[in-house]
PDB file of C-alpha atoms in Angstrom:
ATOM      1  CA  GLN A   1     181.218  26.903-119.567  1.00 85.00           C
ATOM      2  CA  VAL A   2     179.536  29.122-117.000  1.00 92.00           C
ATOM      3  CA  GLN A   3     178.062  27.730-113.805  1.00 95.00           C
ATOM      4  CA  VAL A   4     175.936  29.427-111.176  1.00 96.00           C
ATOM      5  CA  ALA A   5     174.835  28.296-107.730  1.00 96.00           C
ATOM      6  CA  GLU A   6     172.349  29.847-105.328  1.00 96.00           C
ATOM      7  CA  SER A   7     172.416  29.929-101.557  1.00 95.00           C
ATOM      8  CA  GLY A   8     170.672  31.719 -98.748  1.00 96.00           C
ATOM      9  CA  GLY A   9     167.112  30.453 -98.892  1.00 93.00           C
ATOM     10  CA  GLY A  10     165.159  29.605 -95.781  1.00 97.00           C
ATOM     11  CA  SER A  11     162.039  30.293 -93.778  1.00 98.00           C
ATOM     12  CA  VAL A  12     160.988  33.678 -92.468  1.00 98.00           C
ATOM     13  CA  GLN A  13     157.876  35.341 -91.148  1.00 98.00           C
ATOM     14  CA  ALA A  14     155.985  37.916 -93.170  1.00 98.00           C
ATOM     15  CA  GLY A  15     157.715  41.274 -93.021  1.00 98.00           C
ATOM     16  CA  GLY A  16     161.113  39.689 -92.588  1.00 98.00           C
ATOM     17  CA  SER A  17     164.172  39.678 -94.826  1.00 98.00           C
ATOM     18  CA  LEU A  18     166.398  37.180 -96.591  1.00 98.00           C
ATOM     19  CA  GLU A  19     169.482  37.557 -98.720  1.00 98.00           C
ATOM     20  CA  LEU A  20     170.115  35.184-101.608  1.00 98.00           C
ATOM     21  CA  SER A  21     173.513  34.778-103.206  1.00 98.00           C
ATOM     22  CA  CYS A  22     174.371  33.596-106.692  1.00 97.00           C
ATOM     23  CA  VAL A  23     177.991  32.629-107.174  1.00 97.00           C
ATOM     24  CA  GLY A  24     179.189  32.300-110.737  1.00 95.00           C
ATOM     25  CA  SER A  25     182.181  30.554-112.210  1.00 92.00           C
ATOM     26  CA  GLY A  26     183.607  30.019-115.626  1.00 88.00           C
ATOM     27  CA  ARG A  27     185.119  32.105-118.332  1.00 85.00           C
ATOM     28  CA  GLY A  28     183.490  35.419-118.949  1.00 86.00           C
ATOM     29  CA  PHE A  29     180.979  35.304-116.106  1.00 90.00           C
ATOM     30  CA  SER A  30     181.609  38.957-115.290  1.00 89.00           C
ATOM     31  CA  ASN A  31     180.388  39.823-118.799  1.00 92.00           C
ATOM     32  CA  PHE A  32     177.081  38.042-118.305  1.00 94.00           C
ATOM     33  CA  ALA A  33     173.786  39.400-117.070  1.00 96.00           C
ATOM     34  CA  VAL A  34     172.443  37.630-113.986  1.00 97.00           C
ATOM     35  CA  GLY A  35     168.739  37.132-113.500  1.00 97.00           C
ATOM     36  CA  TRP A  36     166.696  35.947-110.550  1.00 98.00           C
ATOM     37  CA  PHE A  37     163.512  33.950-111.098  1.00 98.00           C
ATOM     38  CA  ARG A  38     161.077  32.118-108.878  1.00 98.00           C
ATOM     39  CA  GLN A  39     158.672  29.257-109.366  1.00 98.00           C
ATOM     40  CA  THR A  40     155.804  27.719-107.426  1.00 97.00           C
ATOM     41  CA  PRO A  41     154.232  24.324-108.168  1.00 95.00           C
ATOM     42  CA  GLY A  42     152.068  24.336-111.254  1.00 95.00           C
ATOM     43  CA  LYS A  43     153.180  27.786-112.376  1.00 96.00           C
ATOM     44  CA  GLU A  44     155.699  29.041-114.873  1.00 96.00           C
ATOM     45  CA  ARG A  45     159.036  30.384-113.809  1.00 97.00           C
ATOM     46  CA  GLU A  46     158.646  34.104-113.092  1.00 97.00           C
ATOM     47  CA  PHE A  47     161.175  36.884-113.643  1.00 97.00           C
ATOM     48  CA  ILE A  48     162.007  38.897-110.526  1.00 97.00           C
ATOM     49  CA  ALA A  49     165.131  40.960-111.143  1.00 98.00           C
ATOM     50  CA  ALA A  50     168.274  41.136-113.225  1.00 97.00           C
ATOM     51  CA  ILE A  51     171.572  42.959-113.290  1.00 97.00           C
ATOM     52  CA  ASP A  52     173.737  43.324-116.364  1.00 95.00           C
ATOM     53  CA  TRP A  53     177.524  43.570-116.740  1.00 93.00           C
ATOM     54  CA  THR A  54     177.424  47.358-116.249  1.00 93.00           C
ATOM     55  CA  GLY A  55     175.488  47.062-112.994  1.00 93.00           C
ATOM     56  CA  LYS A  56     172.213  48.264-114.485  1.00 95.00           C
ATOM     57  CA  THR A  57     169.264  46.726-112.696  1.00 97.00           C
ATOM     58  CA  PHE A  58     165.781  45.618-113.724  1.00 97.00           C
ATOM     59  CA  TYR A  59     162.838  44.582-111.551  1.00 97.00           C
ATOM     60  CA  GLU A  60     159.446  43.009-111.874  1.00 97.00           C
ATOM     61  CA  ASP A  61     156.778  45.388-110.587  1.00 96.00           C
ATOM     62  CA  SER A  62     155.663  43.318-107.599  1.00 94.00           C
ATOM     63  CA  VAL A  63     159.138  43.387-106.032  1.00 96.00           C
ATOM     64  CA  LYS A  64     160.120  46.982-106.760  1.00 97.00           C
ATOM     65  CA  GLY A  65     160.937  48.787-103.534  1.00 96.00           C
ATOM     66  CA  ARG A  66     161.209  45.519-101.598  1.00 98.00           C
ATOM     67  CA  PHE A  67     163.944  43.568-103.408  1.00 98.00           C
ATOM     68  CA  THR A  68     167.372  44.848-104.396  1.00 98.00           C
ATOM     69  CA  ILE A  69     169.761  43.127-106.762  1.00 98.00           C
ATOM     70  CA  SER A  70     173.448  43.924-106.645  1.00 97.00           C
ATOM     71  CA  ARG A  71     176.675  42.476-107.846  1.00 95.00           C
ATOM     72  CA  ASP A  72     180.187  42.032-106.474  1.00 93.00           C
ATOM     73  CA  PHE A  73     182.436  41.538-109.483  1.00 89.00           C
ATOM     74  CA  THR A  74     185.438  40.794-107.263  1.00 90.00           C
ATOM     75  CA  LYS A  75     183.624  37.756-105.854  1.00 92.00           C
ATOM     76  CA  ASN A  76     181.677  36.765-108.988  1.00 94.00           C
ATOM     77  CA  THR A  77     178.537  37.071-106.896  1.00 96.00           C
ATOM     78  CA  ALA A  78     175.087  38.528-107.456  1.00 96.00           C
ATOM     79  CA  ILE A  79     172.985  39.264-104.383  1.00 97.00           C
ATOM     80  CA  LEU A  80     169.227  39.472-104.083  1.00 98.00           C
ATOM     81  CA  GLN A  81     168.268  41.288-100.893  1.00 98.00           C
ATOM     82  CA  MET A  82     164.619  40.633-100.125  1.00 98.00           C
ATOM     83  CA  ASN A  83     162.857  42.836 -97.578  1.00 98.00           C
ATOM     84  CA  THR A  84     159.268  43.098 -96.403  1.00 97.00           C
ATOM     85  CA  LEU A  85     158.635  39.544 -97.511  1.00 98.00           C
ATOM     86  CA  ARG A  86     155.072  38.358 -98.054  1.00 97.00           C
ATOM     87  CA  PRO A  87     153.575  34.852 -98.018  1.00 97.00           C
ATOM     88  CA  GLU A  88     153.073  35.136-101.785  1.00 96.00           C
ATOM     89  CA  ASP A  89     156.862  35.415-102.171  1.00 97.00           C
ATOM     90  CA  THR A  90     157.112  31.755-101.165  1.00 98.00           C
ATOM     91  CA  ALA A  91     158.753  29.880-104.033  1.00 98.00           C
ATOM     92  CA  VAL A  92     161.898  28.200-105.239  1.00 98.00           C
ATOM     93  CA  TYR A  93     164.279  30.944-106.319  1.00 98.00           C
ATOM     94  CA  TYR A  94     166.719  30.444-109.165  1.00 98.00           C
ATOM     95  CA  CYS A  95     169.555  32.501-110.516  1.00 97.00           C
ATOM     96  CA  ALA A  96     170.580  32.311-114.145  1.00 97.00           C
ATOM     97  CA  ALA A  97     173.177  33.824-116.444  1.00 96.00           C
ATOM     98  CA  SER A  98     172.811  35.102-119.969  1.00 95.00           C
ATOM     99  CA  GLY A  99     174.718  37.250-122.388  1.00 92.00           C
ATOM    100  CA  TYR A 100     172.084  39.941-122.061  1.00 93.00           C
ATOM    101  CA  TYR A 101     169.287  40.938-119.710  1.00 92.00           C
ATOM    102  CA  TYR A 102     165.969  39.241-120.496  1.00 94.00           C
ATOM    103  CA  THR A 103     162.755  38.660-118.588  1.00 96.00           C
ATOM    104  CA  ASP A 104     162.078  35.442-120.527  1.00 96.00           C
ATOM    105  CA  PRO A 105     163.639  32.494-118.700  1.00 97.00           C
ATOM    106  CA  ALA A 106     164.055  30.647-122.019  1.00 97.00           C
ATOM    107  CA  LYS A 107     166.726  33.205-122.956  1.00 96.00           C
ATOM    108  CA  TYR A 108     168.990  32.139-120.074  1.00 96.00           C
ATOM    109  CA  ALA A 109     171.405  29.298-120.805  1.00 94.00           C
ATOM    110  CA  TYR A 110     172.902  28.725-117.368  1.00 96.00           C
ATOM    111  CA  TRP A 111     170.866  27.916-114.263  1.00 97.00           C
ATOM    112  CA  GLY A 112     171.416  27.067-110.640  1.00 97.00           C
ATOM    113  CA  GLN A 113     169.598  24.315-108.783  1.00 97.00           C
ATOM    114  CA  GLY A 114     167.326  26.676-106.893  1.00 97.00           C
ATOM    115  CA  THR A 115     166.845  27.539-103.253  1.00 97.00           C
ATOM    116  CA  GLN A 116     163.586  27.401-101.315  1.00 98.00           C
ATOM    117  CA  VAL A 117     162.166  30.548 -99.732  1.00 98.00           C
ATOM    118  CA  THR A 118     159.180  30.133 -97.416  1.00 98.00           C
ATOM    119  CA  VAL A 119     157.354  33.102 -95.922  1.00 98.00           C
ATOM    120  CA  SER A 120     154.797  32.373 -93.233  1.00 98.00           C
ATOM    121  CA  SER A 121     151.975  34.670 -92.224  1.00 94.00           C
TER     122      SER A 121
END
């Protein structure tokens, strides 16, 4: 059984930065892809970025050039570095693990509890 847990959310002004961490545990976690998603009230969960077991990365267009996903296999951790944050980035951010990279959240079996990110103008 794989488990993931996010940390690092908070409040920041527009233009600022935050770093989110996703710590994984369980057998085979290093062989999983890790995805980051976000959700605002009344909207569906939205794909942001993912990194697979080779370190290959994938991004949603609105975050390209601002967000960077990376992975530390020695610490079972995936990092989402978020720069040049905008008020529209305000959401609950979730990390998830899957056997393969997907943009569809329904394809991910393992989810964290989420962490709130608030960007003020």
